[in-house]
Amino acid sequence: MRSRRIVVIGAGHVGLVTAAALAHIGHHVVGLDDDAAKVAALQAGVMPFYEEGLQALVDAGQAGGHLVFAGNPEASIAGAEVAFICVGTPGRPNGEPNLVAVEHAASAVARWASRDMVVVEKSTVPVQTAEWVRLVLSRSTRHRFEVASNPEFLREGAAVEDSLRPDRILVGADSAVAHGLLRELYAPIVDAGAQYFATDVATAELAKHACNAFLALKISFANGLARVCEASGADVVAIADIMGADPRIGRAFLNAGLGYGGFCFPKDLAAFRSQATRLGYDFSLLDEVVKLNDEALDAIVGKVRAALWNLEGKRVGVLGLAFKPGTDDIRDSPALRLAGHLMEAGAQVAGADPAAGSSAVAALPGLELADGPYAAATGAHCLVVATDWPEYGALDLARIREVMAIPIIIDARNLLDPEEVAAAGFAYYPTGRPPQKPAAA
Ligand code: UGA
């Protein structure tokens, strides 16, 4: 493999992990970001967010001279053979993603390139965005640019692992030059076993949306099923296991609970829905996915109300504030939305989270930050498991029972063992499974 000179534009979750991973496999990478404070922190080895294994990967890249961070586009882009566009594409109120940062990145490449380049979209963008990127790049007549789409499938919390050992790499390009260069660029990862898909650009752009939408669909299906289970006395976890034993269905992403959140699924669903409409197809199934997701959260609020009657004057402990375990990210976190709903209804809410506590409190004024699950449970009339951090599945239930005002647990992630919880003296309300009365002492 030839070591390439790469500029990665945008040092957010995708960009930073991509830059560090490309440096790790032997390329020379500049991580470019227009946030001067973020660049200075990265140069000093301080990560802007927590991600398992990232610190070590970035440290090794910087120490080995394969990875540098910069804020100056001129110096960073000049000399690069490949540019990865990893800037943010936040949702607009109508669901369409805001692609201004993508346009700026393409303009910067057009302006500062010092040679022919391959420009790669890695940010999740609507299908046909490459045509706009190509148009912006064509305004520079000095060099030839090939545009490719190389969507990222990494999960927060497992991003480093997903980048270094992905199950697949997808490259969409319309020229043999771009395909050849990117196939070679990823050679060490493909040789280690990743499946490699080479497609046209539009297929790659759309495939990313299709994947995220389908995963969200599976979660919403499980949540709809949970409602039917609750009405009939069936067990959604057992049904998910039975469904999952069929390889055509698969067990993953069939966990009913508080619904999906995070920076990707809600935004990508809205973006996919609006681009389908723009292209003339009314993909209304996607609306149902979002509706079922909202209902999943409402169902848990309903359970707290059903357990406590009035919420004014009640204290609720919420375990988990991040949008999922293994991350400190609270963007579009269902757990935080739940805490907000309970507070609006008059409850006093004490939340705990192993990683996201301080950002959660900053985002939701009035939320009380508890120092761990036992503090969150202290004096609570009800405890809700809102994010499935593994440590919340191994609580000392006797200790929790001792400190609570009323021993009620609402398990919005089906993390606990129903019989154990009931045996420990709790009224237990899981999701899509039969509730348990406290076992007689
Ligand atoms: C998701 C995709 O899994 C990645 O493949 C993709 O690259 C990424 O979005 C992206 O587009 O950048 P991520 O947002 O990190 O990754 O989170 P997931 O692990 O997919 O979880 C999303 C949400 O679904 C979480 O709130 C999680 O709690 C929820 N979830 C997941 C369920 O409610 N039930 C499940 O069975 C699985």
XYZ file of C-alpha atoms and ligand atoms in Angstrom:
478
model
C 0.000 0.000 0.000
C 1.204 3.481 -0.858
C 1.036 5.958 2.000
C -1.232 8.814 0.876
C -1.346 12.448 1.936
C -4.841 12.995 3.243
C -6.738 15.968 4.635
C -9.776 15.173 6.772
C -12.052 18.202 6.961
C -14.010 18.360 10.226
C -12.797 16.922 13.527
C -16.167 15.807 14.921
C -17.056 12.253 15.830
C -16.696 10.861 12.314
C -13.812 13.092 11.199
C -11.601 12.613 14.212
C -12.015 8.845 14.289
C -11.500 8.650 10.506
C -8.343 10.780 10.679
C -6.886 8.692 13.503
C -7.770 5.405 11.783
C -6.258 6.466 8.436
C -3.081 7.562 10.231
C -3.028 4.235 12.073
C -2.963 2.277 8.794
C 0.005 4.298 7.573
C -1.265 7.391 5.765
C -0.155 10.956 6.450
C -3.199 12.780 7.721
C -4.013 16.384 8.546
C -7.152 16.824 10.664
C -8.490 20.236 9.637
C -11.094 22.076 11.678
C -12.109 25.745 11.770
C -12.664 25.636 15.547
C -9.316 27.031 16.757
C -9.902 25.995 20.374
C -10.653 22.405 19.325
C -7.536 22.275 17.142
C -5.361 23.641 19.983
C -6.801 21.070 22.390
C -6.211 18.221 19.921
C -2.645 19.382 19.343
C -2.212 19.179 23.116
C -3.685 15.673 23.104
C -7.074 16.593 24.625
C -10.044 14.854 22.983
C -13.230 16.919 22.399
C -15.444 13.963 23.425
C -15.073 10.559 25.016
C -14.702 7.588 22.699
C -13.232 4.265 23.792
C -9.681 3.843 22.424
C -9.572 7.192 20.622
C -7.097 8.902 22.924
C -4.529 6.152 22.429
C -5.027 6.109 18.653
C -4.660 9.896 18.355
C -1.665 9.958 20.703
C 0.064 7.256 18.666
C -0.705 9.052 15.384
C 0.673 12.367 16.649
C 3.719 10.774 18.266
C 4.526 8.835 15.083
C 4.175 11.936 12.918
C 1.343 10.459 10.841
C -1.363 12.686 12.283
C -1.393 16.445 12.773
C -4.194 18.887 13.471
C -4.496 22.282 11.854
C -6.888 25.168 11.438
C -5.394 26.632 8.290
C -7.103 25.269 5.142
C -4.496 26.631 2.766
C -1.578 24.723 4.270
C -3.657 21.627 5.096
C -5.228 21.149 1.675
C -2.213 22.078 -0.438
C -0.279 18.909 -1.182
C -3.079 16.522 -0.188
C -4.032 13.796 -2.655
C -7.321 12.960 -0.972
C -9.795 15.089 0.998
C -12.382 13.484 3.256
C -15.344 15.757 3.964
C -16.492 14.929 7.494
C -18.282 18.146 8.469
C -21.624 18.282 10.279
C -24.920 18.048 8.397
C -27.426 19.140 11.077
C -31.137 18.875 10.346
C -33.158 21.903 9.320
C -36.651 22.286 10.812
C -38.194 20.728 7.651
C -36.019 17.613 8.001
C -33.657 18.510 5.140
C -30.032 18.464 6.250
C -28.133 21.719 6.248
C -25.304 21.201 3.752
C -23.679 24.611 4.069
C -20.615 23.145 5.778
C -20.261 20.544 2.988
C -20.330 23.338 0.413
C -17.729 25.328 2.383
C -15.467 22.294 2.609
C -15.727 21.672 -1.160
C -15.047 25.370 -1.858
C -11.965 25.266 0.353
C -10.666 22.212 -1.517
C -11.298 23.901 -4.867
C -9.508 27.017 -3.681
C -6.436 25.508 -2.014
C -5.767 22.258 -3.905
C -2.276 22.152 -5.389
C -2.822 19.026 -7.494
C -5.515 16.722 -8.871
C -7.451 15.204 -5.970
C -10.059 12.680 -4.962
C -12.705 14.337 -2.789
C -14.632 11.933 -0.583
C -17.968 12.588 1.107
C -17.966 10.815 4.447
C -20.602 12.930 6.166
C -24.072 11.436 5.776
C -25.590 13.386 2.891
C -28.694 13.079 0.723
C -28.436 11.175 -2.526
C -27.171 13.400 -5.358
C -25.155 15.663 -3.035
C -22.052 14.585 -4.979
C -23.433 16.440 -7.991
C -23.381 19.687 -6.007
C -19.925 18.944 -4.639
C -18.733 18.319 -8.203
C -20.230 21.617 -9.332
C -18.482 23.558 -6.561
C -15.179 21.831 -7.340
C -15.563 22.511 -11.058
C -15.298 26.220 -10.337
C -11.579 25.630 -9.963
C -10.230 25.011 -13.432
C -6.648 24.400 -12.354
C -7.062 20.790 -11.241
C -9.131 17.698 -11.885
C -11.278 16.422 -9.003
C -12.874 13.008 -8.673
C -15.788 12.845 -6.257
C -16.507 9.719 -4.218
C -18.921 8.732 -1.473
C -17.568 6.633 1.389
C -20.217 6.596 4.116
C -19.251 5.696 7.663
C -21.099 2.965 9.550
C -19.387 3.498 12.893
C -21.335 3.416 16.122
C -20.580 5.847 18.904
C -18.917 4.044 21.770
C -17.451 1.483 19.359
C -16.248 3.972 16.753
C -12.550 3.095 16.878
C -13.224 -0.613 16.632
C -15.759 -0.017 13.834
C -13.208 2.070 11.907
C -10.275 -0.278 12.262
C -12.248 -3.503 11.917
C -15.464 -2.624 10.058
C -17.764 -5.318 8.712
C -17.840 -3.463 5.388
C -16.339 -0.567 3.491
C -18.525 1.144 0.931
C -17.079 3.303 -1.812
C -19.209 4.916 -4.467
C -17.390 6.600 -7.332
C -17.925 7.239 -10.993
C -14.323 6.919 -12.133
C -11.752 4.136 -12.171
C -9.158 6.543 -10.761
C -11.163 7.217 -7.596
C -12.119 3.563 -7.182
C -8.517 2.462 -7.610
C -7.121 4.991 -5.183
C -9.664 4.317 -2.421
C -9.420 0.548 -2.754
C -5.672 0.839 -2.251
C -6.023 3.386 0.535
C -8.142 0.935 2.541
C -6.046 -2.137 1.646
C -4.893 -2.943 5.219
C -8.492 -2.937 6.485
C -9.835 -4.946 3.545
C -6.986 -7.438 3.894
C -7.977 -7.867 7.544
C -11.408 -9.093 6.448
C -13.759 -6.172 5.781
C -16.177 -6.724 2.926
C -15.587 -4.142 0.203
C -18.430 -2.694 -1.863
C -17.621 -0.606 -4.923
C -20.667 1.137 -6.386
C -21.698 4.281 -8.190
C -21.945 7.439 -6.081
C -25.735 7.626 -5.749
C -25.957 4.019 -4.539
C -23.395 4.657 -1.820
C -25.080 7.881 -0.674
C -28.468 6.194 -0.480
C -27.185 2.976 1.111
C -26.172 4.830 4.263
C -29.687 6.203 4.704
C -31.205 2.819 3.943
C -29.100 1.179 6.673
C -29.943 3.686 9.396
C -33.623 3.816 8.448
C -33.878 0.022 8.511
C -32.219 -0.233 11.916
C -34.615 2.407 13.272
C -37.493 0.471 11.696
C -36.459 -2.669 13.567
C -36.403 -0.777 16.871
C -39.807 0.773 16.206
C -41.229 -2.607 15.240
C -40.041 -3.957 18.592
C -41.609 -0.996 20.384
C -44.951 -1.457 18.609
C -44.768 -5.134 19.508
C -44.105 -4.157 23.131
C -47.418 -2.274 23.243
C -49.274 -5.363 21.962
C -47.406 -7.543 24.472
C -48.372 -5.233 27.321
C -52.011 -5.447 26.269
C -51.942 -9.237 25.972
C -49.574 -10.422 28.709
C -46.952 -11.709 26.232
C -43.212 -11.135 26.612
C -41.503 -8.950 23.988
C -38.012 -10.124 24.963
C -38.938 -13.763 24.374
C -40.588 -12.860 21.063
C -37.489 -10.886 19.971
C -35.351 -13.933 20.803
C -37.654 -16.184 18.785
C -37.703 -13.756 15.846
C -33.957 -13.280 16.092
C -33.303 -17.010 15.834
C -34.446 -16.698 12.228
C -31.332 -15.553 10.362
C -33.553 -13.742 7.868
C -34.645 -11.425 10.715
C -31.687 -11.286 13.124
C -31.835 -10.484 16.848
C -29.958 -7.165 16.763
C -31.914 -3.913 17.126
C -35.073 -5.674 18.311
C -34.780 -4.364 21.878
C -37.950 -2.572 22.873
C -37.568 0.276 25.346
C -37.403 4.022 25.400
C -36.771 4.251 21.664
C -33.801 5.334 19.617
C -31.982 8.634 19.925
C -28.564 10.088 19.240
C -27.279 12.395 16.584
C -27.797 9.993 13.672
C -31.084 8.096 13.587
C -33.539 10.976 14.219
C -31.715 13.331 11.849
C -31.082 10.713 9.165
C -34.682 9.468 9.250
C -35.952 13.015 8.699
C -33.403 13.595 5.949
C -34.240 10.332 4.178
C -37.961 11.061 4.407
C -37.565 14.533 2.916
C -35.267 13.409 0.108
C -37.683 10.632 -0.877
C -40.439 13.240 -1.049
C -38.188 15.519 -3.083
C -37.557 12.658 -5.478
C -41.305 12.076 -5.841
C -41.832 9.071 -3.558
C -44.031 9.340 -0.480
C -42.114 7.019 1.895
C -44.744 7.275 4.642
C -43.491 4.129 6.398
C -40.707 6.343 7.763
C -43.289 8.596 9.450
C -44.651 5.560 11.278
C -41.148 4.662 12.479
C -40.819 8.118 14.047
C -44.352 7.975 15.501
C -43.711 4.605 17.146
C -40.465 5.969 18.565
C -42.294 8.913 20.156
C -44.941 6.539 21.499
C -42.232 4.408 23.147
C -41.194 7.395 25.234
C -44.794 8.380 25.989
C -45.452 4.815 27.170
C -42.745 5.087 29.826
C -44.028 8.481 31.000
C -47.461 6.808 31.227
C -46.012 4.030 33.383
C -44.499 6.492 35.830
C -47.862 8.231 36.064
C -49.692 4.927 36.475
C -47.325 3.960 39.288
C -47.285 7.279 41.138
C -50.603 8.969 40.232
C -49.782 12.703 40.517
C -46.203 13.628 39.732
C -46.181 16.930 41.593
C -44.140 16.499 44.747
C -42.813 13.108 43.654
C -39.146 12.309 43.291
C -38.045 10.129 40.384
C -34.544 8.683 39.968
C -33.461 8.279 36.349
C -30.589 5.877 35.690
C -28.762 6.845 32.518
C -28.842 10.155 30.660
C -26.687 9.428 27.578
C -28.566 8.377 24.417
C -27.065 4.915 24.782
C -24.429 3.245 26.965
C -20.721 3.681 26.300
C -20.873 7.339 25.326
C -21.159 10.752 26.978
C -23.337 11.969 24.090
C -26.728 13.375 25.103
C -27.802 14.618 21.684
C -31.429 13.606 21.177
C -31.154 11.315 24.193
C -34.445 9.542 24.983
C -33.373 9.375 28.634
C -32.973 13.125 28.814
C -36.263 13.666 26.991
C -37.906 11.402 29.565
C -36.390 13.400 32.438
C -37.679 16.597 30.797
C -41.230 15.221 30.426
C -41.294 14.086 34.058
C -40.061 17.483 35.237
C -42.683 19.280 33.114
C -45.298 17.122 34.830
C -44.078 18.376 38.213
C -41.718 15.632 39.345
C -38.377 16.309 40.911
C -35.858 14.281 38.897
C -32.445 13.067 40.038
C -30.430 11.627 37.175
C -27.233 9.594 37.199
C -24.946 8.621 34.363
C -21.430 7.170 34.315
C -20.300 9.610 31.583
C -22.938 12.130 30.532
C -23.980 13.676 33.874
C -22.500 17.146 33.581
C -23.571 17.747 29.974
C -27.070 16.474 30.805
C -27.445 18.922 33.673
C -26.208 21.758 31.476
C -28.773 20.824 28.801
C -31.724 20.370 31.172
C -31.810 23.055 33.844
C -33.511 21.861 37.020
C -32.308 18.286 36.593
C -30.567 17.196 39.759
C -27.295 15.343 39.148
C -26.933 12.338 41.432
C -23.538 10.904 42.211
C -24.280 7.366 41.089
C -27.337 5.098 41.009
C -27.733 4.786 44.790
C -27.791 8.563 45.198
C -30.376 8.808 42.391
C -32.523 6.233 44.187
C -32.283 7.959 47.573
C -35.702 9.273 48.599
C -37.146 8.397 45.158
C -40.748 7.292 44.788
C -39.787 5.467 41.631
C -36.591 4.558 39.773
C -36.466 4.425 35.963
C -33.733 2.545 34.083
C -33.445 4.824 31.052
C -30.092 3.927 29.448
C -28.820 0.356 29.425
C -25.367 0.898 30.944
C -24.222 -2.603 31.990
C -23.476 -1.428 35.550
C -27.171 -0.681 36.062
C -27.857 -4.332 35.382
C -25.704 -5.301 38.376
C -27.118 -3.054 41.085
C -27.260 -4.035 44.747
C -31.050 -4.218 44.816
C -31.272 -4.575 48.588
C -29.328 -1.331 48.971
C -31.530 0.416 46.389
C -34.662 -0.747 48.197
C -33.363 0.545 51.512
C -32.816 4.088 50.230
C -35.976 4.517 48.142
C -39.151 6.117 49.474
C -41.311 3.575 47.602
C -39.745 0.469 45.997
C -40.892 0.842 42.386
C -38.645 0.203 39.381
C -39.667 1.008 35.816
C -37.267 -0.692 33.463
C -37.393 1.213 30.190
C -34.573 -0.943 28.758
C -35.472 -4.415 30.084
C -32.079 -4.525 31.695
C -32.969 -6.201 34.984
C -34.050 -9.737 35.760
C -37.786 -9.582 36.588
C -37.728 -12.358 39.171
C -34.687 -10.964 40.971
C -36.238 -7.522 41.170
C -39.526 -8.856 42.494
C -37.665 -11.097 44.960
C -35.831 -8.024 46.237
C -39.197 -6.513 47.154
C -39.888 -4.135 44.261
C -42.947 -3.531 42.164
C -41.353 -3.950 38.740
C -42.621 -2.578 35.442
C -40.524 -3.719 32.494
C -41.251 -2.827 28.852
C -43.415 -5.187 26.842
C -43.186 -7.865 29.542
C -45.556 -8.719 32.376
C -45.123 -6.494 35.450
C -44.068 -8.139 38.715
C -45.485 -7.591 42.159
C -43.007 -7.478 45.027
C -42.494 -10.997 46.365
C -44.000 -11.430 49.828
C -41.340 -11.088 52.538
C -25.941 4.484 14.355
C -25.706 3.220 13.512
O -25.813 2.051 14.333
C -24.317 3.258 12.875
O -24.148 2.122 12.011
C -24.188 4.542 12.054
O -22.907 4.660 11.458
C -24.417 5.741 12.965
O -25.730 5.640 13.548
C -24.302 6.989 12.143
O -25.103 7.183 11.209
O -23.365 7.760 12.340
P -25.237 5.276 16.819
O -26.055 6.492 16.568
O -23.883 5.412 17.413
O -25.008 4.463 15.429
O -26.080 4.375 17.791
P -26.753 2.901 17.794
O -25.880 1.981 18.513
O -27.194 2.520 16.441
O -28.037 3.209 18.699
C -29.009 4.178 18.280
C -30.147 4.251 19.259
O -30.976 3.108 19.147
C -29.739 4.338 20.735
O -30.531 5.326 21.364
C -30.064 2.952 21.260
O -30.350 2.950 22.637
C -31.273 2.601 20.443
N -31.530 1.142 20.313
C -30.639 0.336 19.685
C -32.721 0.610 20.802
O -33.576 1.336 21.364
N -32.971 -0.730 20.637
C -32.101 -1.553 20.017
O -32.402 -2.774 19.892
C -30.905 -1.020 19.538
